[in-house]
Coordinates of C-alpha atoms in Angstrom, one line a residue:
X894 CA 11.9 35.8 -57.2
X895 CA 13.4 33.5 -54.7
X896 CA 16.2 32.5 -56.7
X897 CA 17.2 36.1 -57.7
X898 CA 16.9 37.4 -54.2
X899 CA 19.2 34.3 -53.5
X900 CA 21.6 35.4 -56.3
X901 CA 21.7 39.3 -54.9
X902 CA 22.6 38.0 -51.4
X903 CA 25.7 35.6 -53.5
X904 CA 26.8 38.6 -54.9
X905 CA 26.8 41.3 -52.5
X906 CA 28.7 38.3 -50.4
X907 CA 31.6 37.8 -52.9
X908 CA 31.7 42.0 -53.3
X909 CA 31.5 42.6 -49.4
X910 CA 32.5 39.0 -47.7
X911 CA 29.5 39.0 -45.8
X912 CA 25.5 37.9 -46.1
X913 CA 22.9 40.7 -46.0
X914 CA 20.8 41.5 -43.1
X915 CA 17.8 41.3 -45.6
X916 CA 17.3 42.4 -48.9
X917 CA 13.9 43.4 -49.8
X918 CA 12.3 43.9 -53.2
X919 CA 11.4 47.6 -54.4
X920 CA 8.1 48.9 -56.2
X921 CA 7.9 48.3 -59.7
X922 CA 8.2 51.5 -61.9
X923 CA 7.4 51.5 -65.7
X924 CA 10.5 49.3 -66.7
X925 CA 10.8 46.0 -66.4
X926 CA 13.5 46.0 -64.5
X927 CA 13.4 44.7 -60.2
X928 CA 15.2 46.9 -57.8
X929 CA 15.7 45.6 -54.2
X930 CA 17.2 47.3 -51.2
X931 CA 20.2 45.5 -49.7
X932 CA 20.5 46.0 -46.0
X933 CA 24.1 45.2 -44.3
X934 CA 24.6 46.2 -40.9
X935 CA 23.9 50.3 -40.7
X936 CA 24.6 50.9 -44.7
X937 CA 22.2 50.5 -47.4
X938 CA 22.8 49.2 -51.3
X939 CA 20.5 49.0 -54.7
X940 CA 20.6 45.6 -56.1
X941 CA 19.1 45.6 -60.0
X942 CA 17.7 42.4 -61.8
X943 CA 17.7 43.0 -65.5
X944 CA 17.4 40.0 -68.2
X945 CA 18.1 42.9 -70.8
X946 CA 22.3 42.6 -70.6
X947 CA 22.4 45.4 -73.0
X948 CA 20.4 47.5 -71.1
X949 CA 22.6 46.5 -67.9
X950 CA 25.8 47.3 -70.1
X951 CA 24.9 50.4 -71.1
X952 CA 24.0 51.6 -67.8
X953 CA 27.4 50.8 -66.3
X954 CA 29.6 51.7 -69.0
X955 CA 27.6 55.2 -68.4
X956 CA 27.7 55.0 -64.7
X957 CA 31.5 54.3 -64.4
X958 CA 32.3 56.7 -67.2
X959 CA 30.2 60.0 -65.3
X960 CA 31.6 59.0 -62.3
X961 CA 35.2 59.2 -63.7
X962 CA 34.3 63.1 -64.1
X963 CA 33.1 63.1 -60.5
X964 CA 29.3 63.8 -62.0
X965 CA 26.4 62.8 -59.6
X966 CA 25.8 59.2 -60.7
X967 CA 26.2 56.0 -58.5
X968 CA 28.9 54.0 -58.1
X969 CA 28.7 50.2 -59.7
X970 CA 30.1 47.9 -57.2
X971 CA 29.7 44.6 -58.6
X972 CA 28.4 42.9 -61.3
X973 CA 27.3 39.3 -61.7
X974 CA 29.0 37.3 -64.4
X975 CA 25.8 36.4 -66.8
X976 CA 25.4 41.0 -66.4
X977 CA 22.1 40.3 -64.9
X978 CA 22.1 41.6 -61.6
X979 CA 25.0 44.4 -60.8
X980 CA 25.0 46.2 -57.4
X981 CA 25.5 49.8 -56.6
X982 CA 25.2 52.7 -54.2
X983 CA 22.3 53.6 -52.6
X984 CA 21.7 57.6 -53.2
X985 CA 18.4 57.4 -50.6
X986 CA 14.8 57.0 -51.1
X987 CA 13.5 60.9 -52.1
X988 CA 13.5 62.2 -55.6
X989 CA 13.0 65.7 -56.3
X990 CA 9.4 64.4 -57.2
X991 CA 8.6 63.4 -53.7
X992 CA 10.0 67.2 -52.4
X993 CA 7.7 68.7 -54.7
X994 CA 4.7 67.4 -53.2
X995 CA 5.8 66.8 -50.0
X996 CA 6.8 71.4 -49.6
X997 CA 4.7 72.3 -52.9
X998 CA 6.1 75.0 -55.4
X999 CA 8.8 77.1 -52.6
X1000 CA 12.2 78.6 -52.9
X1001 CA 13.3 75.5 -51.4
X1002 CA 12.1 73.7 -54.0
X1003 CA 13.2 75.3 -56.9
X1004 CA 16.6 75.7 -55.6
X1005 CA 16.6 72.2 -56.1
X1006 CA 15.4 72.7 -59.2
X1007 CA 18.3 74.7 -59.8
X1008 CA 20.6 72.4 -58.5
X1009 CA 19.5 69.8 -61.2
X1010 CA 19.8 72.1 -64.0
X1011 CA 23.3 73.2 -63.2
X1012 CA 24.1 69.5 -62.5
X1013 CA 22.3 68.8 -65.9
X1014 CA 24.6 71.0 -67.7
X1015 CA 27.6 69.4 -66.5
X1016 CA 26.8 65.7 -67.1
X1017 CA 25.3 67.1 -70.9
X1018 CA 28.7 68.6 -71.7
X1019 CA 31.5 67.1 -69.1
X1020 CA 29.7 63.7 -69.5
X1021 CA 29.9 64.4 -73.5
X1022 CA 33.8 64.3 -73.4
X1023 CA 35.2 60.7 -74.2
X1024 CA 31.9 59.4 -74.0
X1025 CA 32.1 56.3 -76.8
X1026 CA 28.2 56.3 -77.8
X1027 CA 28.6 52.8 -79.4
X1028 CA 27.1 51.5 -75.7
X1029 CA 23.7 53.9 -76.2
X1030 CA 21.1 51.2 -76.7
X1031 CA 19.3 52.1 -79.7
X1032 CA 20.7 54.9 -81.9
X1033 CA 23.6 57.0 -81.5
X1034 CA 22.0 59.9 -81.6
X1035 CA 18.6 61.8 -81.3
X1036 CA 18.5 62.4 -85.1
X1037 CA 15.4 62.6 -87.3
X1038 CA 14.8 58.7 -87.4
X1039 CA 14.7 58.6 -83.4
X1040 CA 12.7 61.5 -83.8
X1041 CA 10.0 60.3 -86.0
X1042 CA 10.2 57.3 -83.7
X1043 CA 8.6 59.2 -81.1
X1044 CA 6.2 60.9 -83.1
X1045 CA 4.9 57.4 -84.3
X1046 CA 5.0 55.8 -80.8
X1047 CA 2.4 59.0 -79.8
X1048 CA 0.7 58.0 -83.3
X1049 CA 0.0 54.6 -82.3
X1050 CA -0.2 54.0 -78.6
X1051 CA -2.6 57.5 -78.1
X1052 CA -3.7 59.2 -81.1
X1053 CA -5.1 56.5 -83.6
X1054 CA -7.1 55.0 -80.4
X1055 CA -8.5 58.0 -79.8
X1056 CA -10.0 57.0 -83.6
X1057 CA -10.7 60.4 -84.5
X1058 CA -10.2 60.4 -88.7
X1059 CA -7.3 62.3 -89.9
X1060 CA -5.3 62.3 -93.7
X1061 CA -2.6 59.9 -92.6
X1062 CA -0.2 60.7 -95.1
X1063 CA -0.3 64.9 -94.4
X1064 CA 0.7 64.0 -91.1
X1065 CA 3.4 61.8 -92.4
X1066 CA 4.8 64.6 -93.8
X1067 CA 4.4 67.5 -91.2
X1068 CA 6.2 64.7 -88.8
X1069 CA 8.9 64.5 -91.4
X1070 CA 8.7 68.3 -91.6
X1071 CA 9.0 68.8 -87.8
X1072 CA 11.7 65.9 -87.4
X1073 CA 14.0 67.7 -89.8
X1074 CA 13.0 71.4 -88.3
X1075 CA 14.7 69.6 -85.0
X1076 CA 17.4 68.3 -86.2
X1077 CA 19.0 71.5 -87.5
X1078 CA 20.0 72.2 -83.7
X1079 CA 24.0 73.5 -83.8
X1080 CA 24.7 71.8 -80.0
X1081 CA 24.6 68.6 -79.5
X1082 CA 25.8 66.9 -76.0
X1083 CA 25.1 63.6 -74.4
X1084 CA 21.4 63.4 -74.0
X1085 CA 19.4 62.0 -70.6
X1086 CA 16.6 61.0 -72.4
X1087 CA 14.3 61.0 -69.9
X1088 CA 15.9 63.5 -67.4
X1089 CA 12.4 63.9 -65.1
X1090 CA 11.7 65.1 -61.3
X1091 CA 11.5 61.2 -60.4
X1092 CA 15.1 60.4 -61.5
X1093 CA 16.5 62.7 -59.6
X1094 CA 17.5 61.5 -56.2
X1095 CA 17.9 64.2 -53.3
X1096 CA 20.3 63.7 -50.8
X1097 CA 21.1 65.5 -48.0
X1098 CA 19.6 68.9 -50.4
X1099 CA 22.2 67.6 -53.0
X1100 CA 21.2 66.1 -56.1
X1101 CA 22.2 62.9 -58.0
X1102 CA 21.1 61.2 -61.2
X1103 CA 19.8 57.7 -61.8
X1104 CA 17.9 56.1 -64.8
X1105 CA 19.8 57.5 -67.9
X1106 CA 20.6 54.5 -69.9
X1107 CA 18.6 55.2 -72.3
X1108 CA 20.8 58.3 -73.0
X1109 CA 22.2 59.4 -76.7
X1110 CA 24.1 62.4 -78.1
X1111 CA 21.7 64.9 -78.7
X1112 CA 20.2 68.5 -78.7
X1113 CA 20.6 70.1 -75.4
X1114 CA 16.9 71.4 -75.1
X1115 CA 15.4 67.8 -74.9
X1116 CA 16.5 67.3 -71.2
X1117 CA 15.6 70.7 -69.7
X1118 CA 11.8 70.2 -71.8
X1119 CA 11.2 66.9 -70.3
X1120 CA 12.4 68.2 -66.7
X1121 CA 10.4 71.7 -66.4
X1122 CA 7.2 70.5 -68.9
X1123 CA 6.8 67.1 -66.6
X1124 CA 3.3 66.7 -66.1
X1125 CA 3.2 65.2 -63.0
X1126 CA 5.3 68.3 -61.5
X1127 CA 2.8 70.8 -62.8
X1128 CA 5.5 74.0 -62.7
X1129 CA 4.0 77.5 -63.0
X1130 CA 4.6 79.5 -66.2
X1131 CA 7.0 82.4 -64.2
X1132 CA 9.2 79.0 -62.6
X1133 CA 9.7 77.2 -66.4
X1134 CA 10.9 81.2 -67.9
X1135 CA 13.2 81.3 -65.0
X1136 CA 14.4 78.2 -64.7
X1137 CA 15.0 77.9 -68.9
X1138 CA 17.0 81.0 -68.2
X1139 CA 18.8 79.9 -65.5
X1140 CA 19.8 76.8 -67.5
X1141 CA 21.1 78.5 -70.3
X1142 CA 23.1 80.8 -67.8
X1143 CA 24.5 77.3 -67.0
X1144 CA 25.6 75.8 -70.4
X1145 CA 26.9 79.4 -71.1
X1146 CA 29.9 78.5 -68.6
X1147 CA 30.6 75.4 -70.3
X1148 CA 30.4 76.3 -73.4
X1149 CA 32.9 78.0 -75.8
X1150 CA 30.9 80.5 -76.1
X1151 CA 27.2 81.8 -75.7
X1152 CA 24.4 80.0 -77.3
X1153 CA 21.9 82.3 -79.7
X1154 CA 19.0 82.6 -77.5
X1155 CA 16.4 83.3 -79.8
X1156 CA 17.2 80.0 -82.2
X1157 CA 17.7 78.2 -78.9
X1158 CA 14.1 78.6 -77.5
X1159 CA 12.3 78.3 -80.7
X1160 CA 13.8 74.9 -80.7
X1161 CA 13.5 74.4 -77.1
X1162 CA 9.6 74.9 -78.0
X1163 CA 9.8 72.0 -80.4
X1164 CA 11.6 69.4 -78.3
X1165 CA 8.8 70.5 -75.5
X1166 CA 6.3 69.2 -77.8
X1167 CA 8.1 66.3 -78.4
X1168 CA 9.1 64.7 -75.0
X1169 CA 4.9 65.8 -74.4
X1170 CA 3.9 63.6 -76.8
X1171 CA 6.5 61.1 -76.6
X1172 CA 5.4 60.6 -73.1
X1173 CA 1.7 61.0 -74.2
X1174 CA 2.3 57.4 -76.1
X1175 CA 3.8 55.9 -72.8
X1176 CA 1.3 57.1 -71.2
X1177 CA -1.3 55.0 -73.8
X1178 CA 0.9 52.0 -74.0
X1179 CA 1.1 51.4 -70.0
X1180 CA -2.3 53.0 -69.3
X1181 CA -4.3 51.6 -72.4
X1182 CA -2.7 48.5 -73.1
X1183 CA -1.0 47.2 -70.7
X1184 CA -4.5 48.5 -67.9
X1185 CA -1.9 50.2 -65.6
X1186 CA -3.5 52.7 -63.0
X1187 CA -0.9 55.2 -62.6
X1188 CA -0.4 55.9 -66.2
X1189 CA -4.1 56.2 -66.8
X1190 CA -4.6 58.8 -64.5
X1191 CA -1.2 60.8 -65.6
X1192 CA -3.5 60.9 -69.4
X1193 CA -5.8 64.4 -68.4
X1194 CA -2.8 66.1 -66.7
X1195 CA -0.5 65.4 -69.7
X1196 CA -3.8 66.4 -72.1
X1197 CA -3.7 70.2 -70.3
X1198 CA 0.2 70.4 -70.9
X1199 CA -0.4 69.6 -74.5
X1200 CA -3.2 72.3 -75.0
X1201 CA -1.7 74.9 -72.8
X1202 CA 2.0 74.5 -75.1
X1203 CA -0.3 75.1 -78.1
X1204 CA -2.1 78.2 -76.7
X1205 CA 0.8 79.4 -75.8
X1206 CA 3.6 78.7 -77.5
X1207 CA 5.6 78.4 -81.0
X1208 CA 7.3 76.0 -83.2
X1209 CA 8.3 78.1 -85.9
X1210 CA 7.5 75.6 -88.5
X1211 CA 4.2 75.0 -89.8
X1212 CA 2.3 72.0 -89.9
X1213 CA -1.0 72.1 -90.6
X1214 CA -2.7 68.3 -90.1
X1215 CA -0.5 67.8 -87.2
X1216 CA -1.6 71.3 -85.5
X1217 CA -5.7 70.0 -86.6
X1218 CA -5.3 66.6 -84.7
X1219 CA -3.6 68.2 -82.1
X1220 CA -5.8 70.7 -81.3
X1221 CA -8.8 67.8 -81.6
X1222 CA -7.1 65.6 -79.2
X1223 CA -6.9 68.3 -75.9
X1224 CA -10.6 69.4 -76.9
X1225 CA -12.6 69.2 -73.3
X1226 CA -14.5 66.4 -74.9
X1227 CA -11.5 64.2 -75.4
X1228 CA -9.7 65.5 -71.7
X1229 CA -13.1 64.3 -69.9
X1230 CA -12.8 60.7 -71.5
X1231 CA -9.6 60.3 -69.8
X1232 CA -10.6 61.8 -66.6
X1233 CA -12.3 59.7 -64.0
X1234 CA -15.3 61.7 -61.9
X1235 CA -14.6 62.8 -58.8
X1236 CA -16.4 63.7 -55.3
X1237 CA -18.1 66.9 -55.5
X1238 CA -19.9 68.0 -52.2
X1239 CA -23.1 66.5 -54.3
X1240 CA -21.9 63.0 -54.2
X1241 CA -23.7 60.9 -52.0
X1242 CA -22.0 57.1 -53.0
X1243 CA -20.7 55.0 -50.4
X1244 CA -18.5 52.3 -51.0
X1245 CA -17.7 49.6 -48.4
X1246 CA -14.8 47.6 -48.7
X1247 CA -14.8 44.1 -46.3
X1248 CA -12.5 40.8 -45.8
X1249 CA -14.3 38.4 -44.8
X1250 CA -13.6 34.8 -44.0
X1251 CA -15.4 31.9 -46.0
X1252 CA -16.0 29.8 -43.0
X1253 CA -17.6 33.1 -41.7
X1254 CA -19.6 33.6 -44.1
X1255 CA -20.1 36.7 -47.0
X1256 CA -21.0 40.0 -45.5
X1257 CA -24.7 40.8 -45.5
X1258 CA -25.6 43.8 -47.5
X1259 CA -28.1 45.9 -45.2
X1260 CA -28.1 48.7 -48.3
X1261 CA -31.4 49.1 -49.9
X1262 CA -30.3 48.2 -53.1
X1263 CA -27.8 45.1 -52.7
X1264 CA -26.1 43.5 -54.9
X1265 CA -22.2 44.8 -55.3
X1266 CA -18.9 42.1 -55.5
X1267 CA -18.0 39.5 -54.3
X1268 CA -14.0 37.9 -55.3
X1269 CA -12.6 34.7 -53.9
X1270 CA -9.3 34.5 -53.3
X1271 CA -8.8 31.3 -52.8
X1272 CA -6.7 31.2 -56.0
X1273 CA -3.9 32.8 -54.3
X1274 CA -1.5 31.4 -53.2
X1275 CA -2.3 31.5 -49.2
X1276 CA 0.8 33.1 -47.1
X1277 CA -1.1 31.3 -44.1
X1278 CA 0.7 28.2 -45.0
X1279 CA 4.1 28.9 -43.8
X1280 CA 4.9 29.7 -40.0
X1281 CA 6.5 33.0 -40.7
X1282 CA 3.3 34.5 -42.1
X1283 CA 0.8 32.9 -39.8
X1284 CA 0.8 35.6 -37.2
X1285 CA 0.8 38.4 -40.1
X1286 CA -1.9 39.2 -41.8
X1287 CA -2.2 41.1 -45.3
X1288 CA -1.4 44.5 -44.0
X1289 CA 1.9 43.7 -43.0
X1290 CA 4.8 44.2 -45.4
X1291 CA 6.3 41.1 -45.2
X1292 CA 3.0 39.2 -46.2
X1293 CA 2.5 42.6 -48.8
X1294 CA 5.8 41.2 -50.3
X1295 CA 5.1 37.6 -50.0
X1296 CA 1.9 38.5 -52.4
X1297 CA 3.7 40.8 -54.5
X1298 CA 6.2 38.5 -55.5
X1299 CA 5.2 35.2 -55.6
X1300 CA 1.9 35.2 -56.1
X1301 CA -0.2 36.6 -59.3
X1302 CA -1.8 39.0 -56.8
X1303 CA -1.3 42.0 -59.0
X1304 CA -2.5 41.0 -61.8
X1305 CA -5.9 39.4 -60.3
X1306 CA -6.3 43.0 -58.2
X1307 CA -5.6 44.5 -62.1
X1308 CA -8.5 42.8 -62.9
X1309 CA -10.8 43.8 -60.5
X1310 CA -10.3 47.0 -60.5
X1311 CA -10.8 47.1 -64.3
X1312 CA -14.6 45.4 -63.6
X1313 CA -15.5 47.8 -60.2
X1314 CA -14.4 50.7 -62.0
X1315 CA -16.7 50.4 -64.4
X1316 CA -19.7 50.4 -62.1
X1317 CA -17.6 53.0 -59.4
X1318 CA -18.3 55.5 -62.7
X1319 CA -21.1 54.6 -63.5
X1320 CA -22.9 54.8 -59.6
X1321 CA -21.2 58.6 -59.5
X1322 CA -22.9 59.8 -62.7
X1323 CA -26.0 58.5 -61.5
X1324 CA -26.1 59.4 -58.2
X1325 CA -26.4 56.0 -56.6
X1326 CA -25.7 56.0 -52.7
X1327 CA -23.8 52.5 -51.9
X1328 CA -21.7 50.0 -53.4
X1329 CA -20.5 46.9 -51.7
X1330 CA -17.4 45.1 -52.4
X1331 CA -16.1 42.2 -50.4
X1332 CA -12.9 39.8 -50.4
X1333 CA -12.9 36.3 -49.1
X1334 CA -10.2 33.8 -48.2
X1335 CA -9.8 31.2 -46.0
X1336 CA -9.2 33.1 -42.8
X1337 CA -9.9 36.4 -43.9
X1338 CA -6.3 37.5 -42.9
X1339 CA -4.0 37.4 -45.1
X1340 CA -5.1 37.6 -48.8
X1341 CA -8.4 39.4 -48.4
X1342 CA -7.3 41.7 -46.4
X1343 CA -4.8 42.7 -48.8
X1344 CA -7.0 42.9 -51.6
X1345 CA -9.0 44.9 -49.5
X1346 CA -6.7 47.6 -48.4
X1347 CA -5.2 48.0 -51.9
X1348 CA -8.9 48.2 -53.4
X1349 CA -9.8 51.0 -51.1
X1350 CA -6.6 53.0 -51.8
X1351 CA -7.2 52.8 -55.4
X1352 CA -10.8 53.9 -55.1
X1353 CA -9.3 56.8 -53.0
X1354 CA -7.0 58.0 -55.0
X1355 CA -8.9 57.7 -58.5
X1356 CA -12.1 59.0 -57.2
X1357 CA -11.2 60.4 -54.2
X1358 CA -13.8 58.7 -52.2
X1359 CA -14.4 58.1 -48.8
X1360 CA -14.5 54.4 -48.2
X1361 CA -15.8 52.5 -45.2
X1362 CA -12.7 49.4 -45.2
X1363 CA -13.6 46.8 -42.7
X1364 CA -11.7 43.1 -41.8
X1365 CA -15.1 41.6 -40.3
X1366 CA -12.6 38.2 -39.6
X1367 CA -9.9 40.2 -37.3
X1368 CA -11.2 39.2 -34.4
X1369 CA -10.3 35.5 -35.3
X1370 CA -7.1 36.5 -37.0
X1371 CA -4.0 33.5 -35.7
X1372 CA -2.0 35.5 -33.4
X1373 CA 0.0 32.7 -32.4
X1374 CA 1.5 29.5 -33.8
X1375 CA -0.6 26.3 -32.2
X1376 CA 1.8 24.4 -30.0
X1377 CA 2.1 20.9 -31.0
X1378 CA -0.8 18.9 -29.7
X1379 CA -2.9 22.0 -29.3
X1380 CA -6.1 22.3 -31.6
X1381 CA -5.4 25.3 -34.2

């Protein structure tokens, strides 16, 4: 991480002939590519690290070509010559995401809602024009092969480990059926691919677009389904009527002439169910295999999306073993495997969460039961060790950030949290009343006490628990660096 933090500063000094303030690394989404956040003097810049050159090519070939027809997209400023790292403009830190849950469901809101629909529109059809689809990373187009594609990523990643039997090769078919159903679409336009509340960056109430390289030509209904059936946005049924309205109002002006309403939502309807359970398999391939939080608790909310779309709404093809195993997989029975428990106002578990030193000793359990975790982290590579971190400790970002990036922090606290969640679930069904779990390092400042405050957000926001966090070692914590001579 050192060396491509070193490389961003290089570049952004041969772009702007001058060294960063600081550059600091961003939180990792679902891709694997790094962001970092360049600082120079009073302006701001988004530095990207991507081994995937293709990936990188694609995005700034589609970058510089949207922003020839002055569409909301960043600039690229510079670009590195091995295309692994390119800089470009910083459009600020809130996506439409963050608005939503920061002023809820308001006219505010969906203005901005509006705003990204009309702005949709233009960058489907204006960003269509000239637009040499050659660059688009896998196929060319959202056809009936990329289509099936997503049907068998859902397949794979959720549905067969749900392992609920089904006739594998009926459901071959009614995806073949369903694929070719789509295709038959009569507009076709450059395609966001995963146009979503979180890609959409909100500046100054205007809005801009990031994250589209994995864009293709393709039906214009995908985009607006993926945006108003997000599950993480949770939009009424009276906002996603409106809203589909007002977008068609939208590619109406653009158009040569009016789309056929009727054929257009009945198709809409289908690439809904689609980009649900294309994101369904994401959802099982970061949450189930690769054991990331986030995407585990996004299952049950994307679950209800799935069953209220097939209460409610229609395809206008049938397909009868995908419609059975459908209708199987949002049963309450399978929606309540994927959903942790929660506090009621019958719980009665505590959980306390310490740091402790190991020369201090292991914090006493004075429960009647006992027992709990203990986790060393001794293993981890100490920030202690180097002056700049010695009168931090682990809830300051710069020792966050030190154990972030070059350390295997995450994927020890992965780990743990896989092991304590167990138990956490297990203590709530049963009405236990206290579970300890402690983290020890040297000092008990640094690397416990990280652990520790990540552990107890986790447990908050799973199971939304009250926890009792405690650094039994502060009093002791280094405050200053030992002059030389003095005893430390």
């Amino acid at each position: 991480m050192e060396k491509t933090i070193k490389n961003i500063s290089s570049l952004f000094l041969s772009y702007k002939k001058t060294a960063p303030d600081r550059i600091e690394k961003l939180p990792q989404s679902g891709s694997d590519r790094t962001y970092f956040r360049i600082y120079s003097q009073s302006e701001t810049y988004i530095a990207t690290y991507n081994l995937n050159i293709k990936e990188n090519e694609t995005f700034i070939y589609f970058s510089r070509h949207f922003k020839e027809k002055g569409l909301p997209v960043p600039c690229i400023y510079a670009i590195n010559p091995e295309t692994t790292i390119y800089i470009q403009e910083d459009l600020g830190t809130e996506s439409l995401l963050n608005k939503l849950e920061k002023h809820g469901h308001n006219d505010y809101v969906k203005t901005l809602f509006q705003k990204s629909l009309a702005a949709l529109a233009k960058i489907q059809i204006a960003g269509d024009e000239g637009l040499d689809y050659q660059y688009s990373l896998t196929a060319k187009e959202f056809g009936k092969q990329a289509i099936m594609s997503d049907l068998l990523y859902f397949k794979y990643y959720f549905l067969d480990t749900l392992r609920v039997p089904y006739d594998k090769q009926a459901m071959i078919e009614d995806f073949e059926a369903l694929s070719t159903y789509l295709t038959r679409t009569e507009h076709k336009y450059f395609m966001f691919r995963d146009f979503q509340s979180r890609n959409i960056i909100v500046n100054q109430d205007e809005v801009y677009f990031v994250d589209y390289q994995g864009g293709m030509k393709g039906a214009l209904q995908y985009d607006v389904a993926s945006l108003l059936w997000q599950a993480r946005a949770e939009l009424s049924e009276e906002w996603k009527n409106s809203l589909l309205d007002y977008y068609m109002d939208e590619i109406d002006r653009h158009l040569s002439r009016p789309v056929d309403r009727i054929t257009f939502v009945s198709q809409y309807n289908g690439y809904v169910l689609i980009r649900l359970l294309q994101v369904l398999g994401a959802y099982g391939f970061r949450g189930l295999f690769e054991r990331k939080a986030q995407f585990l608790s996004s299952i049950p909310l994307a679950l209800r999306s799935v069953k209220y779309f097939l209460e409610n709404k229609r395809i206008g093809i049938i397909t009868p073993e995908f419609e059975r195993m459908l209708s199987l997989m949002v049963s309450d029975e399978i929606i309540e495997r994927f959903t942790p428990p929660l506090v009621t106002k019958d719980t009665v578990l505590k959980i306390e969460v310490n740091s402790f030193s190991y020369r201090k000793g292991i914090p006493q359990d004075d429960s009647d039961n006992g027992g709990g975790f203990v986790f060393d982290m001794r293993g981890i590579l100490n920030p202690g060790r180097f002056d700049e971190y010695k009168t931090l400790c682990g809830k300051d970002k710069p020792v966050m950030d030190f154990l972030e990036q070059r350390t295997r922090m995450n994927a020890f606290l992965n780990s743990v949290w896989d092991l304590i969640d167990i138990t956490v679930e297990d203590y709530l069904k049963r009405g236990f009343r206290h579970l300890m779990i402690n983290f020890g390092c040297t000092g008990g400042q640094h690397r416990s006490v990280y652990a520790a405050e990540q552990t107890a957000r986790h447990l908050r926001n799973k199971y939304k628990l009250q926890i009792d966090l405690t650094h039994t070692n502060e009093e002791n914590w280094v405050r200053e660096i030992a002059k030389p001579g003095q005893h430390e």
